[in-house]
Coordinates of C-alpha atoms (C1' of nucleotides) in Angstrom, one line a residue:
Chain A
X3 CA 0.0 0.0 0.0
X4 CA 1.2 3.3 -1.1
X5 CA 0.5 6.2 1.7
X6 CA 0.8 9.8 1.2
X7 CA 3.6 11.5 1.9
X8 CA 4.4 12.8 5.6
X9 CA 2.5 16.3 6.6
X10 CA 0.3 15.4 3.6
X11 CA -3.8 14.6 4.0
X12 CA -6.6 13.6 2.2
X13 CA -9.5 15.0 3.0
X14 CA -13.1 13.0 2.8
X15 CA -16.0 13.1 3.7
X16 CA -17.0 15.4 6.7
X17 CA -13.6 16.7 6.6
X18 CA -13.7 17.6 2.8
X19 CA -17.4 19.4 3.8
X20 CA -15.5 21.3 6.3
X21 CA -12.7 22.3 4.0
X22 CA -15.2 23.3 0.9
X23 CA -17.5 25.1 3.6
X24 CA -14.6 26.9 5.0
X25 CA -13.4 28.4 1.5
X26 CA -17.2 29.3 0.3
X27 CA -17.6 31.1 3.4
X28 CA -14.7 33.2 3.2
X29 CA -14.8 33.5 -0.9
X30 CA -18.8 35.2 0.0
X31 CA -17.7 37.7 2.4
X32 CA -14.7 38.7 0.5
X33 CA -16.5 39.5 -2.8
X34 CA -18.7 41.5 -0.1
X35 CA -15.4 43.7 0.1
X36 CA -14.7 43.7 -3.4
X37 CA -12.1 41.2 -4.0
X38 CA -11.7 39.1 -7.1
X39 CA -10.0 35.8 -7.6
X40 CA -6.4 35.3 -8.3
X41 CA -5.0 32.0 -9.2
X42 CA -0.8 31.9 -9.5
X43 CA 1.3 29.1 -9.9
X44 CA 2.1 27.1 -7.1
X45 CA 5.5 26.7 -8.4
X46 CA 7.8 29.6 -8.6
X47 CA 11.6 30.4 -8.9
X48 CA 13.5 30.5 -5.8
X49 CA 14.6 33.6 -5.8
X50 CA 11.0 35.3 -5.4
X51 CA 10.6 34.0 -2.3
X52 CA 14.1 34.7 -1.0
X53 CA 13.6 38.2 -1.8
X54 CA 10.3 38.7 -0.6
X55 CA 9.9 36.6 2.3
X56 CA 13.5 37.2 3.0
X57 CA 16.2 35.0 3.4
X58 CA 16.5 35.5 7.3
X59 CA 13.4 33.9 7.9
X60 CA 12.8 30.3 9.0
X61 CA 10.2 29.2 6.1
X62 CA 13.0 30.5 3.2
X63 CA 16.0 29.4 5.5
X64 CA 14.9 25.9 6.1
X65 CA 11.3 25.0 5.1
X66 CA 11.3 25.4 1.2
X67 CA 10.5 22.4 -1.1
X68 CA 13.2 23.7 -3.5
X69 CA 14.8 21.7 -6.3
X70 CA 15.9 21.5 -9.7
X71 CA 13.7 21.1 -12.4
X72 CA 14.7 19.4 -15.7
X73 CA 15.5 22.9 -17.5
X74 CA 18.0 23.6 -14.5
X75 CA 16.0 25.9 -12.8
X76 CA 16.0 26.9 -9.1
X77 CA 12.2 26.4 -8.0
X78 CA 10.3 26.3 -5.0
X79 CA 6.8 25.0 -3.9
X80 CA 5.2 27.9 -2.5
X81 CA 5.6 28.6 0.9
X82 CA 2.9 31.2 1.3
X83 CA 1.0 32.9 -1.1
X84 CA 1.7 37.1 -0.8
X85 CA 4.7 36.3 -3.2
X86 CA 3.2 35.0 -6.2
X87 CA 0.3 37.1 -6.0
X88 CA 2.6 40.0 -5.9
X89 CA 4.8 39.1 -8.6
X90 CA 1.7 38.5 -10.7
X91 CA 0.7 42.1 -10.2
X92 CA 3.8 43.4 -11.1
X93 CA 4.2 41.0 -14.3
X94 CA 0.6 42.3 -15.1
X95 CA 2.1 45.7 -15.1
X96 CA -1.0 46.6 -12.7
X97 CA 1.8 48.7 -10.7
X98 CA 1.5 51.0 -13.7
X99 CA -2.1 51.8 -13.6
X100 CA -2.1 55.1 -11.5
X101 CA -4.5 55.3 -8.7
X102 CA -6.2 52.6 -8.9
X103 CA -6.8 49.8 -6.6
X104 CA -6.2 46.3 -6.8
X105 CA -8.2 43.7 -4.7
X106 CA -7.6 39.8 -4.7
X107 CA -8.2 36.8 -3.0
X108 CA -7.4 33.4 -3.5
X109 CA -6.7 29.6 -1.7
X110 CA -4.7 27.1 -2.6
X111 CA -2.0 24.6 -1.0
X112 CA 1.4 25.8 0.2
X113 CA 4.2 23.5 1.5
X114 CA 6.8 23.7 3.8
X115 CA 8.8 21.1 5.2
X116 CA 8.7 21.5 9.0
X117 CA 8.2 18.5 11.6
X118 CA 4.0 18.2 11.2
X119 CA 2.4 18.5 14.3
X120 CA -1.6 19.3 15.1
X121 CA -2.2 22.3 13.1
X122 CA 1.0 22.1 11.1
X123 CA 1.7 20.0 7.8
X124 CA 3.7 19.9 5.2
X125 CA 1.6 20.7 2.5
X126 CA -1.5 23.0 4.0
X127 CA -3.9 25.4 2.7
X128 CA -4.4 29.1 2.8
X129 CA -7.0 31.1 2.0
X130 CA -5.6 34.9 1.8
X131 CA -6.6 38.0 0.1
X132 CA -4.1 40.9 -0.8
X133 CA -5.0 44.6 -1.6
X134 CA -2.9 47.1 -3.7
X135 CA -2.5 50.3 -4.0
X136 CA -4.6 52.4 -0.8
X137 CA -2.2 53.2 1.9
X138 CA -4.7 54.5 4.0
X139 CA -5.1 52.5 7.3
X140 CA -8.7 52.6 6.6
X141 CA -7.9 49.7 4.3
X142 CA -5.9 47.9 7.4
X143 CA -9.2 48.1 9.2
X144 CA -11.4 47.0 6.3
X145 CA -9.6 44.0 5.9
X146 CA -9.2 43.2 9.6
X147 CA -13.0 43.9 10.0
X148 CA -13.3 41.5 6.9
X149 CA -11.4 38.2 8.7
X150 CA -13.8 38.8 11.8
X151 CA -17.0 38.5 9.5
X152 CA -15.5 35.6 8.5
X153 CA -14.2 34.3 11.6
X154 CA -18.0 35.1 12.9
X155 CA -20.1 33.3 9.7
X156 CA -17.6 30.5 10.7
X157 CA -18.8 30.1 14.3
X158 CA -14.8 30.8 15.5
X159 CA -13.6 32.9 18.3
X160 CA -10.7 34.4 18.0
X161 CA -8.5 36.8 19.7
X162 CA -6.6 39.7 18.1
X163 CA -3.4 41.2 18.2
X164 CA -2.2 43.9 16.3
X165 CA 0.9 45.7 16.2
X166 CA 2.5 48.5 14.4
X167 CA 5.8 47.6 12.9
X168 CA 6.9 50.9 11.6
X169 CA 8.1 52.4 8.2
X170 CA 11.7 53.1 6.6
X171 CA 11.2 56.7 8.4
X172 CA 11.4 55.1 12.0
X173 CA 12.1 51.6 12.1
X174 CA 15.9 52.1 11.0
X175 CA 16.5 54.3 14.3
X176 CA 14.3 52.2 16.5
X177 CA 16.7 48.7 14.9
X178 CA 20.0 50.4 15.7
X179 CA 18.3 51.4 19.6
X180 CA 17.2 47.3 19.8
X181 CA 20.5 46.4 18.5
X182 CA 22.3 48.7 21.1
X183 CA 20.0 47.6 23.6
X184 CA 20.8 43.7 22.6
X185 CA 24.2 44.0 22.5
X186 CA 24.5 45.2 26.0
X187 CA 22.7 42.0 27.0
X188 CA 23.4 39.6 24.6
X189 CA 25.6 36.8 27.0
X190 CA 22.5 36.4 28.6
X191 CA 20.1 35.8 25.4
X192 CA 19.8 32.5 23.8
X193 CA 21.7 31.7 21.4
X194 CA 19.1 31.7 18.3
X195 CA 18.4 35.4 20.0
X196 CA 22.8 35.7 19.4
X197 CA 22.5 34.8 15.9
X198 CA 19.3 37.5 15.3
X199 CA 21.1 40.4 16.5
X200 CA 23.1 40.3 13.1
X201 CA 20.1 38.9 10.9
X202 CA 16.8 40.3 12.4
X203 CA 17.2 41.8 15.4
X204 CA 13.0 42.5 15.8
X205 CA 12.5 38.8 15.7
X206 CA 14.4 38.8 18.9
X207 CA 11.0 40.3 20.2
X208 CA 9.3 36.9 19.3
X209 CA 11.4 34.8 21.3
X210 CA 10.0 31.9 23.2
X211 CA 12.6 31.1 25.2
X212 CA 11.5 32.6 28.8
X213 CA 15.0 33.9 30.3
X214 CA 15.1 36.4 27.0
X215 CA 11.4 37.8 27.5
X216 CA 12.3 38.6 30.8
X217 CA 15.4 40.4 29.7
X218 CA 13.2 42.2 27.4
X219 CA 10.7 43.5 29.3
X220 CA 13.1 46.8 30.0
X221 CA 14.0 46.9 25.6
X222 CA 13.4 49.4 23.4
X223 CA 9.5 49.3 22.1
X224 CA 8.4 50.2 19.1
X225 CA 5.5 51.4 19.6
X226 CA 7.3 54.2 21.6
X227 CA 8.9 55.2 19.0
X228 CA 7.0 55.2 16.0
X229 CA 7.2 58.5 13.2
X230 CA 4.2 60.1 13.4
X231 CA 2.6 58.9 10.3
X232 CA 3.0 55.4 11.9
X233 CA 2.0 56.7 15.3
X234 CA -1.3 58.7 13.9
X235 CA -1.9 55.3 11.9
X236 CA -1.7 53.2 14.4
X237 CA -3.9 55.3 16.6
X238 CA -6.6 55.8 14.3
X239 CA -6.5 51.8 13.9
X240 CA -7.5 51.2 17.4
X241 CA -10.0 54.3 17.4
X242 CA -11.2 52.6 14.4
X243 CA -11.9 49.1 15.8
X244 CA -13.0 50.7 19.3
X245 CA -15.9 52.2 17.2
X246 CA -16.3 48.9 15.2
X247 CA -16.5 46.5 18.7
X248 CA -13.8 44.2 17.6
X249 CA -11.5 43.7 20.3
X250 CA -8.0 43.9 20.0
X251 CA -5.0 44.0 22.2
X252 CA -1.4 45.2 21.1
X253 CA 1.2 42.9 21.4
X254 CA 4.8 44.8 21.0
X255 CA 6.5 41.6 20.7
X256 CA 4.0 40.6 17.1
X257 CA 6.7 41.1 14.7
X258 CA 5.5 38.7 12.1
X259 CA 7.8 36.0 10.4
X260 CA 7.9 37.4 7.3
X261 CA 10.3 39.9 6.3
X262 CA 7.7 41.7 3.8
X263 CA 5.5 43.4 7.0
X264 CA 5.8 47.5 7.8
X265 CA 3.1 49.7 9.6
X266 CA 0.1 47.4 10.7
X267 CA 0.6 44.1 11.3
X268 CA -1.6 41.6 13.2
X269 CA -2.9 38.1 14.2
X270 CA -6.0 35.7 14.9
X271 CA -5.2 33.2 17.3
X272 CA -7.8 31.4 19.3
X273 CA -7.3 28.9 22.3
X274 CA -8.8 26.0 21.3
X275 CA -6.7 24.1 19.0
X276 CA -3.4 23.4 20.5
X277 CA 0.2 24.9 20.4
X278 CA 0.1 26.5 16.7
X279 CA -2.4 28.8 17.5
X280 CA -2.1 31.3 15.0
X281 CA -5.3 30.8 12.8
X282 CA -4.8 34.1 10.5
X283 CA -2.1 36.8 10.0
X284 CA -1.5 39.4 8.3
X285 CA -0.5 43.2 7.5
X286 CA 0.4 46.2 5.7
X287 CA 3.7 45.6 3.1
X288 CA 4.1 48.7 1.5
X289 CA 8.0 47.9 0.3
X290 CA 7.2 44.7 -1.2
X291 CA 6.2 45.6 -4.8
X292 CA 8.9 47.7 -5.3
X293 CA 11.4 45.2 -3.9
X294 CA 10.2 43.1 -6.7
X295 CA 11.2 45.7 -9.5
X296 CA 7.4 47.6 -9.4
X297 CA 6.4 50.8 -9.5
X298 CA 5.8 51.9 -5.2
X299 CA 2.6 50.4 -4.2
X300 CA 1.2 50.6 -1.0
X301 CA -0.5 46.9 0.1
X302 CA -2.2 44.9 2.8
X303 CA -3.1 41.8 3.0
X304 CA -3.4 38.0 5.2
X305 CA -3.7 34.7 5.4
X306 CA -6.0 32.3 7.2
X307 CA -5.2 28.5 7.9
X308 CA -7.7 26.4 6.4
X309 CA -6.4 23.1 8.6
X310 CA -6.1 25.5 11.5
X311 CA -10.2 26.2 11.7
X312 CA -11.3 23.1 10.5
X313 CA -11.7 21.4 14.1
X314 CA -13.4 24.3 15.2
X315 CA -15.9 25.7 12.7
X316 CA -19.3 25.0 13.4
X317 CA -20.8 23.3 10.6
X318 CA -24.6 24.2 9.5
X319 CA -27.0 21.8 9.9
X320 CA -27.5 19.1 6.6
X321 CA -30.6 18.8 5.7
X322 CA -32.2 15.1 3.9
X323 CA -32.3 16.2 0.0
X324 CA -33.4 14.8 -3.1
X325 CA -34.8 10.7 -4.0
X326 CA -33.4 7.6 -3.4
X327 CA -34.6 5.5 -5.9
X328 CA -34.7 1.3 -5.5
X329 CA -36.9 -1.6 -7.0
X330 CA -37.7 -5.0 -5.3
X331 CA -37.4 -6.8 -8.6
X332 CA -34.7 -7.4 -11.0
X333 CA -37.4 -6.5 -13.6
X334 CA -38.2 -2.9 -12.5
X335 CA -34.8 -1.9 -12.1
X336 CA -34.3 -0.3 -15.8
X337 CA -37.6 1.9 -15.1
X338 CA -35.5 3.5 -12.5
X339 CA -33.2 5.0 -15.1
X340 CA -35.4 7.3 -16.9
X341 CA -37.1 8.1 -13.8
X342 CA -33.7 9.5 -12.2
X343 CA -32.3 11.3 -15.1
X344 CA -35.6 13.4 -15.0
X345 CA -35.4 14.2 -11.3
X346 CA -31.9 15.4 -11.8
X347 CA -32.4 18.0 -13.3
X348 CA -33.8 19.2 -10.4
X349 CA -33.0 17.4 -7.6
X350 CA -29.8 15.3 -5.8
X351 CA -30.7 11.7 -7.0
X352 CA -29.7 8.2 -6.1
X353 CA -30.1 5.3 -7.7
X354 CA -29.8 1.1 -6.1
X355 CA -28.8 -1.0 -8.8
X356 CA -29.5 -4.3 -6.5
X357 CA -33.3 -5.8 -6.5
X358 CA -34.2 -5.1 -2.1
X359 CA -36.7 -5.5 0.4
X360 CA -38.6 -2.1 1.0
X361 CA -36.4 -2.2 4.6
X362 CA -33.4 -2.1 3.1
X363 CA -34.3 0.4 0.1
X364 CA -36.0 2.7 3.6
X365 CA -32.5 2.8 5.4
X366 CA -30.9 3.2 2.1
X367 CA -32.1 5.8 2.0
X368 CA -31.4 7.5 5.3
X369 CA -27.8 6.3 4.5
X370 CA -27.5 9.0 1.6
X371 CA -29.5 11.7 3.7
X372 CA -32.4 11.5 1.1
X373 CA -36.0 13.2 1.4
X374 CA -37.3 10.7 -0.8
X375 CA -37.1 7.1 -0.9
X376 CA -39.3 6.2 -4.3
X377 CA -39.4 2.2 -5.0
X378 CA -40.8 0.5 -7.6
X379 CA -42.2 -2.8 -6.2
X380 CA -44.5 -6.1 -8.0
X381 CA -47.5 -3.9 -7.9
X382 CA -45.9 -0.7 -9.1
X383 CA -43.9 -2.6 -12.0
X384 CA -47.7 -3.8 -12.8
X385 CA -49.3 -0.7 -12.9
X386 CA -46.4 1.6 -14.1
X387 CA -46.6 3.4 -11.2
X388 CA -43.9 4.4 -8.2
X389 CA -44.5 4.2 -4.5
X390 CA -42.7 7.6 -2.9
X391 CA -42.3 8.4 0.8
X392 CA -41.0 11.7 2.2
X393 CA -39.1 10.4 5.2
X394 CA -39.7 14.0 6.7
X395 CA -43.5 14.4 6.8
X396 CA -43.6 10.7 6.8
X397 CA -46.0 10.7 4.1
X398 CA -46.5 8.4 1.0
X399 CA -48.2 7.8 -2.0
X400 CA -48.1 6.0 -5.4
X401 CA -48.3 7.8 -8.3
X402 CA -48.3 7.0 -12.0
X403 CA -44.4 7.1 -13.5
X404 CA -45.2 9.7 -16.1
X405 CA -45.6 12.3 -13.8
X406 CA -42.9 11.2 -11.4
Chain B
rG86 C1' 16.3 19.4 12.9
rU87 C1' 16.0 17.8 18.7
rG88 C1' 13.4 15.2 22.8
rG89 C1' 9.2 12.1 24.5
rG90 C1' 4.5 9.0 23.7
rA91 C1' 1.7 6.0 20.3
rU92 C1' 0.5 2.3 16.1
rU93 C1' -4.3 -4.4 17.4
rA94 C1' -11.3 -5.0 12.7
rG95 C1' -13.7 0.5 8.4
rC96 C1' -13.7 3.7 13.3
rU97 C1' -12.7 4.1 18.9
rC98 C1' -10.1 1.0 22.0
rA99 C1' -9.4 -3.7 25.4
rG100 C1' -5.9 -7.8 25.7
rU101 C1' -1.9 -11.5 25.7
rU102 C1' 3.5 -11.6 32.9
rG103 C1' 6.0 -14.9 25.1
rG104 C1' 2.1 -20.6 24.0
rU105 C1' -2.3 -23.5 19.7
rU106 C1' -9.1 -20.7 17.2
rA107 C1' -7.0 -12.1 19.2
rG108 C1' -11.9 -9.4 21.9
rA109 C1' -15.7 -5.3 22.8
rG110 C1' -18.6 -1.0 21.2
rC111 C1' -19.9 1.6 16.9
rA112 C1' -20.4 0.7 11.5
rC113 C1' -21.5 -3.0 7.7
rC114 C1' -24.6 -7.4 5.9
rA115 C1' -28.7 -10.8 6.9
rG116 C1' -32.9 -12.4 9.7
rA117 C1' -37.3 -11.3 13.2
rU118 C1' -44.8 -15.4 9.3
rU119 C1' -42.1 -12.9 3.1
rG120 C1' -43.9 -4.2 1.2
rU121 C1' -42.5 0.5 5.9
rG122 C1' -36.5 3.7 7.8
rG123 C1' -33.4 6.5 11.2
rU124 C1' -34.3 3.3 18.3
rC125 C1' -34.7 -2.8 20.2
rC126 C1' -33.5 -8.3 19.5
rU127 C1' -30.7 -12.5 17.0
rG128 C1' -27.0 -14.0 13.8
rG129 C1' -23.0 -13.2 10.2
rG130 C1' -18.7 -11.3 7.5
rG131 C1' -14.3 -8.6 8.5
rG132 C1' -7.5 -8.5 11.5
rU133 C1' 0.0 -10.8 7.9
rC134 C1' -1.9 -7.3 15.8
rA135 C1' 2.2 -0.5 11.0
rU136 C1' 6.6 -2.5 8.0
rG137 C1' 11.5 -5.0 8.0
rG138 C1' 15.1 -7.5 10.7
rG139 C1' 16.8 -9.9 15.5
rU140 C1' 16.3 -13.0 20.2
rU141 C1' 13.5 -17.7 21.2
rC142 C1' 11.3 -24.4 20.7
rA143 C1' 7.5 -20.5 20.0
rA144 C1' 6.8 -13.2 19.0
rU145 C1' 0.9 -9.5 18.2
rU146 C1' 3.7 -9.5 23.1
rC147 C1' 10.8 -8.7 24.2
rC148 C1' 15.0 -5.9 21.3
rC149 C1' 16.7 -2.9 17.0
rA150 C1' 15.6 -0.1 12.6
rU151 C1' 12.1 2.2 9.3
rA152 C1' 7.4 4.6 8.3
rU153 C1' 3.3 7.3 10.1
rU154 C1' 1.0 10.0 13.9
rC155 C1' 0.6 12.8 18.5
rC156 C1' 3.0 16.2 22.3
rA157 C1' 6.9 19.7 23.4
rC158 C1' 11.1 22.6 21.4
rC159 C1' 11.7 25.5 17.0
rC160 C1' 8.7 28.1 13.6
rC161 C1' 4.3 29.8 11.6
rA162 C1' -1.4 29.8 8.8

RNA sequence: GUGGGAUUAGCUCAGUUGGUUAGAGCACCAGAUUGUGGUCCUGGGGGUCAUGGGUUCAAUUCCCAUAUUCCACCCCA
């Protein structure tokens, strides 16, 4: 027997319902917001996402499906989906178009090879949606207002965290402060938090490890020490989700694991599902298009975990649906034929190809969820007629075939 | 990548201090005077006890390796 790979799942069933449910619901309330579907490749060079999601990062330093394809080229499986959907605006030359605005959404698999875990496989799905082009932090609100209607037609709680990660105005003198700061302390930090200082000395923020957070407790805070743009932004966000009811709190230390994130950045976690609890993220990237040769373009976007929800969305209730169809003699079985292709154009149908007892065709079915079990019997076959019970109402009747 | 737990029927799990035919519940199939379901009752089918080695007269049981999975670290959706 051939299994699939490890950190890779099929989904049936229930879970498949739950996936396809999941995905509906959020494609609905982002075309509410105005967002149109993007599909990119799933396979792109290596070098996009080493530029965008930056080499100092874990998922580009050690989780990439990368190889050699039979031209010779470097390519990855994507890791996460900002990339591609950003180099497919710029190769759309949709950087050019002046003042207009760009809103997409899309879902797909990405794949990273990390240890799986609950909540974390190799190859998992995302459903994200990325704006261009509006800088204003009204956008950053829009679309975190748009994950909680989600969240909410999902039946999730959540918790949110937001941030503000600051622009090229103040997050250069706020690095050299941390770094300062970190260097003064930096026998006692760990020595992942060591090896930071030199690569990405805000993801020192983020550490786990307890013995640095306590150290850290007196560093440097962004927050403190934002521009004003960034301040006013940041201020206007909370005002903005104060007015709105969503709760929020600020976490200083949510510096995201991408290197792409400036300004707003935030996160949906929620308690229920285990140690990766992170069930969206997201924020403003207003660097990133030019970093991949476009023209300036402000962005926001975010990602939410498919896997991650599935356990805990609330699922609305099935309801029985369309015919069952049966006979009790080997004879009537062909009658059923015509019968079912007519229903279906209206209706879910189900046809028994085996001859049964009226028992078995009854919890038939209620195996398929049907409204309608319909059976053609000795007396039925006789009179061209077909016996039909709603399993609802609990009412039956026979009626000729010809008007079935 | 590091550390720890797990793997027995389709599913959830017992069990064998190493011994001949490995159990339960659920699910499935079939009966219950032959045409009335989702609840009862009776019966039945279904397992290379994860895979590959080793120890032993004998391994599902002990040992090793591999795979998968779960938990933690790490990281992130």
């Amino acid at each position: 027997m051939i299994n699939a790979l490890r950190g890779m799942k099929d989904l049936t069933f229930e879970e498949s319902q739950r996936f396809v449910h999941i995905v509906t619901t959020a494609i609905g309330i982002a075309k509410k917001y105005g967002y149109n579907y993007i599909e990119t490749p799933i396979l792109e060079e290596t070098k996009l996402f080493k530029r965008s999601v930056g080499e100092s990062s874990d998922i580009v330093g050690k989780e990439m499906y990368q190889f050699e394809d039979k031209g010779g080229n470097d390519v990855c499986m994507r890791p996460e989906g900002t990339a591609g959907v950003v180099r497919a605006f710029v190769q759309a030359k949709l950087d050019r178009r002046q003042n207009e605005k760009f809103k997409f959404y899309y879902y797909g698999p990405m794949f990273r090879y990390e240890r799986p875990q609950k909540g974390r496989l190799r190859e998992f799905h995302q459903f994200g949606c990325e704006s261009f082009g509006e800088a204003s932090v009204y956008e950053d609100f829009t679309i975190i207002q748009m994950i909680g209607d989600i969240f909410s037609a999902l039946g999730i709680g959540y918790k949110l965290e937001i941030n503000s990660l600051g622009c090229t105005e103040c997050m250069p003198t706020y690095r050299q402060n941390l770094v300062n700061f970190l260097t003064e302390c930096q026998d006692d930090l760990c020595e992942d938090c060591n090896r930071r200082i030199s690569t990405n000395p805000i993801r020192v923020l983020d550490c786990k490890n307890e013995k640095c957070q306590s150290l850290l407790t007196d560093s440097p805070k962004l927050i403190d020490n934002l521009c004003d743009s960034c301040d006013n932004d940041m201020k206007k966000l909370t005002q903005l989700l104060e007015t709105a009811n969503i709760d929020y709190t600020i976490n200083t230390n949510l510096v995201r694991g991408l290197d792409y994130y400036n300004k707003t950045a935030f996160e949906f976690v929620s308690s229920e599902i285990g140690a990766q609890s992170a069930i969206a993220g997201g924020g403003r990237y207003d660097k990133l298009v030019e970093f991949l040769d476009g023209k300036a373009t402000p962005a926001v976007g975010f990602a939410l975990g498919i896997e991650r929800i599935m356990g805990i969305v609330k699922m609305p209730e099935v309801n029985r649906e369309g015919y069952y169809l049966g006979a009790m003699d080997q004879e009537a079985i062909d009658a059923l034929f015509p019968l079912a292709s007519k229903k279906r154009l209206t209706n879910k149908v189900e046809v028994e190809y085996e001859p049964k007892k009226l028992k078995a065709h009854l919890k038939g079915a209620d195996r398929v969820n049907a409204r309608y079990c319909a059976v053609i019997g000795e007396d039925e076959l006789k009179n061209g007629t077909i016996w039909v019970k709603d399993l609802v109402e609990k009412e039956e009747y026979t009626i000729s075939q010809s008007v079935f």
